[in-house]
Amino acid sequence: MILSDHRPNPLRDPQDRRLPRIAGPCVLVIFGVTGDLATKKLMPAVYDLANRGLLPPGFALVGFARRDWEHQDFAQIVHNAVKENARTPFREEVWQQLSEGIRFVSGQIGDDESFATLKSTIADLDEARGTGGNHAFYLSIPPGLFPTVVGQLRDHGLAEEQQGRWSRVVIEKPFGHDLASARELNRVVSSVFPSSSVFRIDHYLGKETVQNMMALRFANQLFEPVWNNNYVDHVQITMAEDIGIGGRAGYFDGIGIARDVIQNHLLQLLALTAMEEPTSFEARQLRAEKQKVLAAVRPPKRMDLHTARGRYVGGWQGGEKVAGYLEEKGIPADTKTETYAAIRVDIENRRWAGVPFYLRTGKRLARRVTEIALGFKRAPHLPFTATDTEELGYNALVLRIQPDEGVTLRFGAKVPGTQMEIREVNMDFAYGGSFTESSPEAYERLILDVLLGDPPLFPQHEEVELSWQILDPILDFWAASDDRPSDYDAGSWGPRSADEMIARDGHTWRRP
Ligand code: BG6
């Protein structure tokens, strides 16, 4: 008797998702090619895709910026960025093929003539390189400039999709600086591009380990039964960085860390941790589940007790003397911007009621680590003496997003040789130890998805709005307060106020 048939069903599973996906002919235009993101991530990712054979021969890369460069100057810039930052080894033959399709347009975004030049450059490429009239416009520029660029693309007929050709726009977070500005931004972008052609990048969603969260939760039977408030006591989501703000004072001081990463990366991690199982991993279904859970998140009930913010002061970090935030170049003396933020939110649904979710992030912390830790309730009864279990904490399942990607399960085990003493131990899965393939960079995956028009990893406007609805009241509370963010030492784990915040609930932050 056949109990179940697990053979692939070609009608139900039309695609074998193990196979590499190769982009079709197209031009990728990057605005803001002189910026950090383009140099460190975007240009290297394009090369890595080419190196992995995932870009077609009919591919071209166009840079748009104010510099007075010729095509070959820009090609040299891309070459340097690739040599310095690409993940895969440099191969001359791959570079040669890629560089033949590299062009540069020197222009101003407010200038019609520059866009006319861009249009003719793209048309020439379509003709000469067979890029098929398909165009992706990557706006790696401050959000304040988005309206001008999308307006120019519309006015020059570059946003039109005709006869099966596509035109897509890629925007980087921050998507606005609060709910109202996010709505306005969306209004402007969607007046030019249909929502299916707008790709919002939250690069955390492109990380392999973030996608592994879905595999861990939904490909296994083991975790689901305990993935709820019957077993989970609380959840800690941490994104700690050891770096400061680098050369990004202008960007960072205008927004602070809560807008920079809680609104997007951390709330997306929360959504993937807490959402229900989607009926498929198709974009519509996945987004529906994320939206449902984000809509159930309540901002902190007591802003004074359930939020904390801090700002690093200079000192020694990892054997290096580092400046405090106020001493960083370009930071005004009277700034109130936070470089550390911690919040507690609750999710009002049947699965999570009563389980606090603690989110924290900061610059210049003790080390770079991103993880999601589910802390479990204590066993209802311990048939041991008090001294047996003195060293036993709570069980935890930790999804290690980066670095040292993997999963840790922490539980109690008997100390050998003792009559009975229980101590915490870790059981570890490390990506590096189990797979020989190395993980692609998030931007490789996301750029490829843009070129393929594959939307699941890109948040929709609705998710962006819901995230601002969670964050706005916190930002308003901080803005209205006379207090400055509390100081913390560079190289520490953040301000004392954050320890006090979580201690009020009887917990402590993990020290990963
Ligand atoms: C970006 C933030 O989105 O993420 C930066 O704007 C932050 O401030 C960066 O440094 C961290 O990314 P990653 O992939 O290194 O964790």
Coordinates of C-alpha atoms and ligand atoms in Angstrom, one line a residue:
M1 CA 0.0 0.0 0.0
I2 CA 1.4 3.4 -0.9
L3 CA 0.8 5.7 2.0
S4 CA 2.2 8.8 0.5
D5 CA 3.9 9.8 -2.7
H6 CA 6.8 12.2 -2.3
R7 CA 7.9 12.2 -5.9
P8 CA 7.9 15.7 -7.5
N9 CA 4.7 16.5 -9.1
P10 CA 5.5 18.5 -12.3
L11 CA 2.0 20.2 -12.2
R12 CA 2.3 21.3 -8.6
D13 CA 6.1 22.0 -8.6
P14 CA 6.8 23.3 -12.1
Q15 CA 10.3 24.5 -11.3
D16 CA 13.3 22.6 -10.0
R17 CA 14.6 25.3 -7.7
R18 CA 18.0 23.6 -7.4
L19 CA 18.9 24.7 -10.9
P20 CA 20.9 27.9 -11.4
R21 CA 18.7 30.8 -12.7
I22 CA 20.3 32.9 -15.4
A23 CA 19.2 36.5 -16.0
G24 CA 17.9 37.4 -19.5
P25 CA 19.3 40.2 -21.6
C26 CA 19.2 43.6 -19.9
V27 CA 20.9 46.8 -18.9
L28 CA 21.5 47.6 -15.2
V29 CA 21.8 51.4 -14.6
I30 CA 23.2 52.4 -11.3
F31 CA 22.7 56.0 -10.0
G32 CA 25.2 56.9 -7.3
V33 CA 28.1 54.9 -8.6
T34 CA 30.6 57.0 -6.6
G35 CA 29.0 56.0 -3.3
D36 CA 30.2 53.4 -0.7
L37 CA 27.4 50.9 -1.4
A38 CA 28.1 50.8 -5.2
T39 CA 31.9 50.3 -4.6
K40 CA 31.7 47.8 -1.8
K41 CA 28.7 45.8 -2.7
L42 CA 26.9 46.5 -6.0
M43 CA 29.8 46.5 -8.6
P44 CA 31.5 43.4 -6.9
A45 CA 28.1 41.6 -6.9
V46 CA 27.6 42.2 -10.6
Y47 CA 31.1 40.7 -11.3
D48 CA 30.4 37.8 -9.0
L49 CA 27.2 37.0 -10.8
A50 CA 29.1 37.2 -14.1
N51 CA 31.8 34.9 -12.7
R52 CA 29.2 32.4 -11.7
G53 CA 27.8 32.4 -15.2
L54 CA 24.5 33.9 -14.1
L55 CA 24.5 37.0 -16.4
P56 CA 23.8 36.6 -20.1
P57 CA 26.1 37.8 -22.9
G58 CA 23.6 40.5 -23.6
F59 CA 24.2 42.3 -20.3
A60 CA 25.4 45.9 -19.8
L61 CA 26.2 48.0 -16.8
V62 CA 25.7 51.8 -16.9
G63 CA 27.0 54.2 -14.3
F64 CA 25.4 57.6 -13.8
A65 CA 27.1 60.3 -11.7
R66 CA 28.3 63.9 -11.8
R67 CA 32.0 63.0 -12.3
D68 CA 33.6 64.0 -15.6
W69 CA 34.5 60.4 -16.6
E70 CA 34.8 58.6 -19.9
H71 CA 33.5 55.0 -20.2
Q72 CA 37.0 53.6 -19.6
D73 CA 37.5 55.7 -16.4
F74 CA 34.3 54.2 -15.0
A75 CA 35.4 50.7 -16.2
Q76 CA 38.6 51.2 -14.2
I77 CA 36.6 52.2 -11.1
V78 CA 34.5 49.0 -11.5
H79 CA 37.7 47.0 -12.0
N80 CA 39.2 48.4 -8.8
A81 CA 36.0 47.8 -6.8
V82 CA 35.9 44.2 -8.1
K83 CA 39.5 43.5 -7.4
E84 CA 39.1 44.8 -3.9
N85 CA 35.7 43.6 -2.9
A86 CA 34.5 40.7 -5.1
R87 CA 33.8 37.4 -3.3
T88 CA 34.9 35.1 -6.1
P89 CA 38.4 35.0 -7.7
F90 CA 39.3 37.5 -10.4
R91 CA 39.2 35.9 -13.9
E92 CA 40.5 38.0 -16.7
E93 CA 38.2 36.4 -19.3
V94 CA 35.1 37.2 -17.2
W95 CA 36.2 40.7 -16.7
Q96 CA 36.9 41.2 -20.4
Q97 CA 33.4 40.2 -21.3
L98 CA 31.8 42.2 -18.6
S99 CA 33.9 45.3 -19.3
E100 CA 32.8 45.4 -22.9
G101 CA 29.3 46.3 -21.7
I102 CA 30.3 49.0 -19.3
R103 CA 29.3 52.6 -20.0
F104 CA 29.2 55.8 -18.1
V105 CA 26.9 58.8 -18.3
S106 CA 28.2 62.0 -16.8
G107 CA 25.3 64.1 -15.7
Q108 CA 23.1 65.8 -13.1
I109 CA 19.9 64.2 -12.0
G110 CA 17.9 67.4 -12.5
D111 CA 19.2 67.9 -16.0
D112 CA 17.2 66.9 -19.0
E113 CA 20.1 66.6 -21.3
S114 CA 21.8 64.1 -19.0
F115 CA 18.8 61.9 -19.2
A116 CA 18.6 62.3 -23.0
T117 CA 22.2 61.0 -23.1
L118 CA 21.3 58.2 -20.7
K119 CA 18.5 57.2 -23.0
S120 CA 20.6 57.2 -26.1
T121 CA 23.4 55.3 -24.3
I122 CA 20.9 52.6 -23.3
A123 CA 19.4 52.5 -26.8
D124 CA 22.9 52.0 -28.3
L125 CA 23.5 49.1 -25.9
D126 CA 20.2 47.5 -26.8
E127 CA 21.2 47.7 -30.4
A128 CA 24.9 46.7 -30.1
R129 CA 24.9 44.3 -27.2
G130 CA 21.4 42.8 -27.6
T131 CA 20.2 43.8 -24.2
G132 CA 16.7 43.4 -25.4
G133 CA 15.2 46.7 -24.3
N134 CA 15.0 45.5 -20.7
H135 CA 16.2 48.0 -18.1
A136 CA 16.7 48.1 -14.3
F137 CA 17.4 51.4 -12.6
Y138 CA 19.1 51.1 -9.3
L139 CA 18.8 54.2 -7.1
S140 CA 21.8 54.0 -4.8
I141 CA 21.3 57.7 -3.9
P142 CA 19.8 59.6 -1.0
P143 CA 16.0 59.1 -0.9
G144 CA 15.4 62.8 -1.2
L145 CA 16.6 62.5 -4.8
F146 CA 14.2 59.6 -5.7
P147 CA 11.3 61.8 -6.9
T148 CA 13.5 63.7 -9.3
V149 CA 15.0 60.6 -10.8
V150 CA 11.8 58.7 -11.2
G151 CA 10.2 61.8 -12.7
Q152 CA 13.1 62.0 -15.2
L153 CA 12.8 58.3 -16.1
R154 CA 9.1 58.9 -16.8
D155 CA 9.6 62.1 -18.8
H156 CA 12.2 60.4 -21.0
G157 CA 10.1 57.3 -21.6
L158 CA 12.5 55.1 -19.7
A159 CA 9.8 53.8 -17.3
E160 CA 7.6 52.5 -20.1
E161 CA 7.2 48.8 -20.7
Q162 CA 6.3 47.9 -24.2
Q163 CA 6.1 44.7 -26.2
G164 CA 7.2 42.4 -23.4
R165 CA 10.2 44.6 -22.5
W166 CA 10.5 45.5 -18.9
S167 CA 11.6 48.5 -16.9
R168 CA 12.2 48.2 -13.1
V169 CA 13.3 50.5 -10.4
V170 CA 15.3 49.4 -7.4
I171 CA 15.3 51.5 -4.2
E172 CA 17.4 51.2 -1.2
K173 CA 16.2 51.7 2.4
P174 CA 15.5 53.9 4.3
F175 CA 12.1 54.0 2.7
G176 CA 11.2 57.4 4.1
H177 CA 12.0 58.6 7.6
D178 CA 8.5 58.1 9.1
L179 CA 5.1 56.8 8.0
A180 CA 4.0 60.0 6.3
S181 CA 7.2 60.4 4.3
A182 CA 7.1 56.7 3.4
R183 CA 3.6 57.1 2.0
E184 CA 4.6 60.2 0.1
L185 CA 7.6 58.4 -1.4
N186 CA 5.5 55.5 -2.4
R187 CA 3.0 57.8 -4.0
V188 CA 5.7 59.3 -6.1
V189 CA 7.3 56.0 -7.1
S190 CA 4.0 54.3 -7.8
S191 CA 2.8 57.1 -9.9
V192 CA 5.5 56.2 -12.4
F193 CA 6.2 52.4 -11.9
P194 CA 3.5 49.7 -11.2
S195 CA 4.1 48.0 -7.9
S196 CA 5.3 44.8 -9.7
S197 CA 8.2 46.9 -11.1
V198 CA 9.3 48.4 -7.8
F199 CA 12.0 46.4 -6.0
R200 CA 12.7 47.6 -2.4
I201 CA 16.0 46.3 -1.1
D202 CA 16.4 45.2 2.4
H203 CA 19.7 43.4 2.0
Y204 CA 19.1 41.2 5.1
L205 CA 16.5 39.3 3.2
G206 CA 19.1 38.4 0.6
K207 CA 21.3 36.7 3.3
E208 CA 21.5 32.9 3.0
T209 CA 21.1 32.5 6.7
V210 CA 17.9 34.6 6.8
Q211 CA 16.5 32.4 4.1
N212 CA 17.5 29.4 6.1
M213 CA 15.1 30.6 8.8
M214 CA 12.3 29.5 6.5
A215 CA 14.0 26.1 5.9
L216 CA 14.5 25.6 9.6
R217 CA 11.0 26.5 10.5
F218 CA 9.0 25.0 7.7
A219 CA 11.1 22.0 6.4
N220 CA 11.3 20.4 9.8
Q221 CA 8.8 18.8 12.2
L222 CA 11.0 19.3 15.2
F223 CA 10.7 23.0 15.9
E224 CA 7.1 23.9 15.0
P225 CA 5.5 22.3 18.1
V226 CA 7.6 24.5 20.4
W227 CA 7.5 27.6 18.3
N228 CA 4.9 29.4 20.4
N229 CA 4.0 30.9 23.7
N230 CA 3.5 27.5 25.3
Y231 CA 7.2 26.9 25.2
V232 CA 8.9 30.2 24.3
D233 CA 9.5 32.6 27.1
H234 CA 11.0 35.5 25.2
V235 CA 12.9 36.2 22.0
Q236 CA 16.0 38.4 21.6
I237 CA 16.9 39.7 18.2
T238 CA 20.4 41.3 18.1
M239 CA 22.2 43.1 15.4
A240 CA 25.5 44.3 16.9
E241 CA 28.3 46.0 14.9
D242 CA 31.8 46.7 16.0
I243 CA 32.3 49.5 13.5
G244 CA 31.4 53.1 14.1
I245 CA 29.7 55.3 11.5
G246 CA 32.7 55.4 9.2
G247 CA 32.4 58.3 6.7
R248 CA 28.6 58.3 6.8
A249 CA 28.1 61.1 9.3
G250 CA 25.7 63.1 7.0
Y251 CA 23.5 60.1 6.4
F252 CA 23.6 58.6 9.9
D253 CA 23.2 61.7 12.0
G254 CA 20.1 62.6 10.1
I255 CA 18.3 59.3 10.9
G256 CA 19.9 57.3 13.8
I257 CA 20.1 53.6 14.3
A258 CA 16.5 52.9 14.9
R259 CA 15.5 54.2 11.5
D260 CA 18.7 52.8 9.9
V261 CA 18.1 49.2 10.9
I262 CA 15.2 48.5 13.2
Q263 CA 12.6 49.8 10.8
N264 CA 13.8 47.4 8.1
H265 CA 16.3 44.6 9.0
L266 CA 15.2 43.9 12.5
L267 CA 11.5 44.1 11.9
Q268 CA 11.9 41.8 8.9
L269 CA 13.8 39.3 11.0
L270 CA 11.0 39.5 13.6
A271 CA 8.4 39.0 10.9
L272 CA 10.2 35.9 9.6
T273 CA 10.6 34.5 13.1
A274 CA 7.0 35.1 14.1
M275 CA 4.9 34.7 11.0
E276 CA 2.7 31.7 10.2
E277 CA 3.6 29.2 7.5
P278 CA 2.9 30.7 4.1
T279 CA 0.9 28.5 1.7
S280 CA 3.9 28.8 -0.7
F281 CA 7.0 30.9 -1.0
E282 CA 5.5 32.8 -3.8
A283 CA 5.8 36.6 -3.1
R284 CA 2.1 37.2 -2.5
Q285 CA 1.8 34.5 0.1
L286 CA 5.0 35.3 1.9
R287 CA 4.2 39.0 2.1
A288 CA 0.7 38.3 3.3
E289 CA 2.1 36.3 6.3
K290 CA 4.7 39.0 7.1
Q291 CA 2.1 41.7 6.9
K292 CA -0.3 39.8 9.2
V293 CA 2.3 39.4 11.9
L294 CA 3.6 43.0 11.6
A295 CA 0.1 44.2 11.9
A296 CA -0.1 42.3 15.2
V297 CA 3.0 43.9 16.7
R298 CA 2.2 46.5 19.3
P299 CA 4.7 49.3 20.0
P300 CA 6.0 49.3 23.5
K301 CA 3.3 49.9 26.1
R302 CA 5.5 52.1 28.3
M303 CA 8.0 53.9 26.2
D304 CA 10.0 55.0 29.2
L305 CA 10.4 51.4 30.5
H306 CA 10.4 49.4 27.2
T307 CA 12.8 51.4 25.1
A308 CA 16.5 52.4 25.6
R309 CA 18.9 54.3 23.5
G310 CA 22.6 55.1 23.7
R311 CA 25.5 56.8 22.1
Y312 CA 29.1 55.5 22.1
V313 CA 31.9 57.4 23.7
G314 CA 35.5 57.0 22.7
G315 CA 37.9 54.5 24.1
W316 CA 39.7 51.3 23.3
Q317 CA 38.2 48.7 21.1
G318 CA 40.0 45.6 20.1
G319 CA 43.4 47.2 20.8
E320 CA 42.6 50.3 18.8
K321 CA 41.8 53.8 20.1
V322 CA 38.5 54.9 18.6
A323 CA 36.6 58.2 18.6
G324 CA 33.3 58.7 20.4
Y325 CA 30.2 59.6 18.3
L326 CA 30.5 63.3 19.2
E327 CA 34.1 63.4 18.0
E328 CA 33.3 61.8 14.6
K329 CA 33.9 64.1 11.7
G330 CA 30.7 66.0 10.7
I331 CA 28.6 65.3 13.8
P332 CA 27.1 68.4 15.4
A333 CA 27.8 69.0 19.1
D334 CA 24.1 69.2 20.0
T335 CA 23.0 66.1 18.2
K336 CA 20.5 63.8 19.9
T337 CA 21.0 60.9 17.5
E338 CA 21.3 57.4 18.9
T339 CA 23.9 54.9 17.9
Y340 CA 22.3 52.1 20.0
A341 CA 18.6 51.3 20.4
A342 CA 16.8 48.6 22.2
I343 CA 13.0 48.1 22.3
R344 CA 10.6 45.6 23.6
V345 CA 7.5 44.8 21.5
D346 CA 4.7 42.4 21.9
I347 CA 2.8 40.4 19.3
E348 CA -0.9 40.3 19.9
N349 CA -1.9 37.0 18.4
R350 CA -2.7 33.5 19.7
R351 CA 0.8 32.2 19.0
W352 CA 2.8 34.9 20.7
A353 CA 0.6 36.6 23.3
G354 CA 2.7 37.1 26.4
V355 CA 6.1 36.5 24.8
P356 CA 8.2 39.7 24.7
F357 CA 10.4 40.3 21.7
Y358 CA 13.5 42.3 22.5
L359 CA 15.2 44.0 19.6
R360 CA 18.6 45.7 20.0
T361 CA 21.2 47.1 17.7
G362 CA 24.2 49.3 18.1
K363 CA 27.4 50.6 16.6
R364 CA 30.8 50.1 18.2
L365 CA 29.6 47.2 20.3
A366 CA 31.9 44.4 21.6
R367 CA 31.7 42.4 18.4
R368 CA 29.9 42.1 15.1
V369 CA 27.1 39.6 15.5
T370 CA 23.5 39.2 14.3
E371 CA 21.4 36.5 15.8
I372 CA 17.9 35.5 16.8
A373 CA 17.6 33.7 20.1
L374 CA 14.5 32.0 21.3
G375 CA 14.6 31.5 25.1
F376 CA 12.5 28.7 26.3
K377 CA 10.5 28.4 29.6
R378 CA 12.0 26.4 32.4
A379 CA 10.8 22.8 32.7
P380 CA 7.7 22.9 34.9
H381 CA 9.3 20.6 37.4
L382 CA 13.0 19.8 38.1
P383 CA 13.4 16.4 39.9
F384 CA 16.9 17.5 41.1
T385 CA 18.2 19.2 44.2
A386 CA 18.8 23.0 44.0
T387 CA 22.6 22.5 43.8
D388 CA 22.3 20.0 40.9
T389 CA 20.8 22.7 38.7
E390 CA 22.5 25.8 40.0
E391 CA 24.4 26.2 36.6
L392 CA 21.4 25.6 34.5
G393 CA 19.9 28.6 32.6
Y394 CA 17.1 28.4 30.1
N395 CA 17.1 26.3 27.0
A396 CA 17.7 28.4 23.9
L397 CA 17.6 28.0 20.1
V398 CA 19.9 30.5 18.5
L399 CA 19.8 31.3 14.7
R400 CA 23.2 32.7 14.0
I401 CA 22.8 35.0 11.0
Q402 CA 26.4 36.3 10.9
P403 CA 29.3 35.8 11.2
D404 CA 29.9 32.1 12.0
E405 CA 26.6 31.3 10.3
G406 CA 24.6 28.4 11.8
V407 CA 22.3 27.3 14.5
T408 CA 23.0 26.6 18.2
L409 CA 20.8 24.7 20.6
R410 CA 21.6 25.2 24.3
F411 CA 20.4 22.8 26.9
G412 CA 21.5 21.2 30.2
A413 CA 23.7 18.1 30.4
K414 CA 25.2 16.1 33.2
V415 CA 28.8 17.0 34.2
P416 CA 30.8 13.8 33.9
G417 CA 32.0 12.2 37.1
T418 CA 29.7 14.1 39.4
Q419 CA 26.9 12.3 41.1
M420 CA 24.6 14.8 39.5
E421 CA 25.4 18.3 38.4
I422 CA 23.8 19.9 35.3
R423 CA 25.5 22.5 33.2
E424 CA 24.6 24.3 30.0
V425 CA 26.1 22.9 26.8
N426 CA 25.8 23.9 23.2
M427 CA 25.0 21.8 20.2
D428 CA 26.1 23.5 17.1
F429 CA 25.4 23.4 13.4
A430 CA 27.9 25.5 11.4
Y431 CA 27.2 26.2 7.8
G432 CA 30.9 26.0 7.0
G433 CA 31.2 22.5 8.5
S434 CA 28.2 21.0 6.7
F435 CA 28.4 22.5 3.2
T436 CA 31.2 23.0 0.9
E437 CA 29.4 25.7 -1.1
S438 CA 30.2 29.2 0.1
S439 CA 27.3 31.6 0.6
P440 CA 26.7 34.3 -2.1
E441 CA 26.6 37.8 -0.9
A442 CA 23.1 39.2 -0.2
Y443 CA 23.5 41.7 -3.1
E444 CA 24.3 38.9 -5.6
R445 CA 21.0 37.2 -4.8
L446 CA 19.0 40.4 -4.8
I447 CA 20.4 41.9 -8.0
L448 CA 19.8 38.6 -9.8
D449 CA 16.3 38.5 -8.5
V450 CA 15.7 42.1 -9.8
L451 CA 17.0 41.1 -13.2
L452 CA 14.8 38.0 -13.2
G453 CA 11.8 39.9 -11.9
D454 CA 11.5 37.5 -8.9
P455 CA 9.8 39.4 -6.1
P456 CA 9.6 37.3 -2.8
L457 CA 12.6 38.9 -1.2
F458 CA 11.6 42.5 -1.7
P459 CA 9.3 44.1 0.9
Q460 CA 6.1 45.6 -0.4
H461 CA 5.0 49.1 0.5
E462 CA 2.4 47.7 3.0
E463 CA 5.2 46.1 5.1
V464 CA 7.1 49.3 5.0
E465 CA 4.1 51.2 6.3
L466 CA 3.4 48.7 9.1
S467 CA 7.1 48.9 10.2
W468 CA 6.8 52.7 10.5
Q469 CA 3.6 52.3 12.5
I470 CA 5.6 50.3 15.0
L471 CA 8.6 52.7 15.1
D472 CA 7.0 56.1 14.8
P473 CA 5.6 56.3 18.3
I474 CA 9.0 55.4 19.7
L475 CA 10.8 58.0 17.6
D476 CA 8.2 60.6 18.7
F477 CA 8.7 59.7 22.3
W478 CA 12.5 60.1 22.0
A479 CA 12.1 63.3 20.0
A480 CA 9.8 64.8 22.7
S481 CA 12.1 63.8 25.5
D482 CA 14.7 66.3 26.9
D483 CA 17.1 63.4 27.6
R484 CA 20.0 62.6 25.4
P485 CA 20.9 59.0 24.6
S486 CA 22.8 57.5 27.4
D487 CA 26.6 57.0 27.0
Y488 CA 28.2 53.6 26.5
D489 CA 31.8 52.7 26.0
A490 CA 33.0 51.8 22.6
G491 CA 33.6 48.0 22.7
S492 CA 31.0 47.4 25.4
W493 CA 27.5 45.8 25.0
G494 CA 25.6 49.1 25.1
P495 CA 24.2 51.5 27.7
R496 CA 23.2 50.5 31.2
S497 CA 19.7 51.7 30.4
A498 CA 19.3 48.8 28.0
D499 CA 20.4 46.3 30.7
E500 CA 17.9 47.9 33.1
M501 CA 15.2 47.7 30.5
I502 CA 15.4 44.0 30.0
A503 CA 16.1 43.4 33.7
R504 CA 12.7 44.8 34.6
D505 CA 11.2 41.8 33.0
G506 CA 13.6 39.4 34.8
H507 CA 15.9 38.8 31.8
T508 CA 19.4 39.6 30.8
W509 CA 20.8 40.2 27.3
R510 CA 22.7 37.4 25.8
R511 CA 26.5 38.0 25.4
P512 CA 27.0 36.2 22.1
Ligands
BG6_1 C1 23.0 48.8 6.5 C2 23.0 50.0 7.5 O1 21.7 48.6 6.0 O2 23.4 47.6 7.1 C3 24.4 50.1 8.0 O3 22.7 51.2 6.8 C4 24.9 48.8 8.6 O4 24.5 51.1 9.0 C5 24.8 47.7 7.6 O5 26.3 48.9 8.9 C6 25.1 46.3 8.1 O6 25.0 45.3 7.2 P1 25.7 43.9 7.4 O7 25.3 43.1 6.2 O8 27.2 44.2 7.4 O9 25.2 43.4 8.6

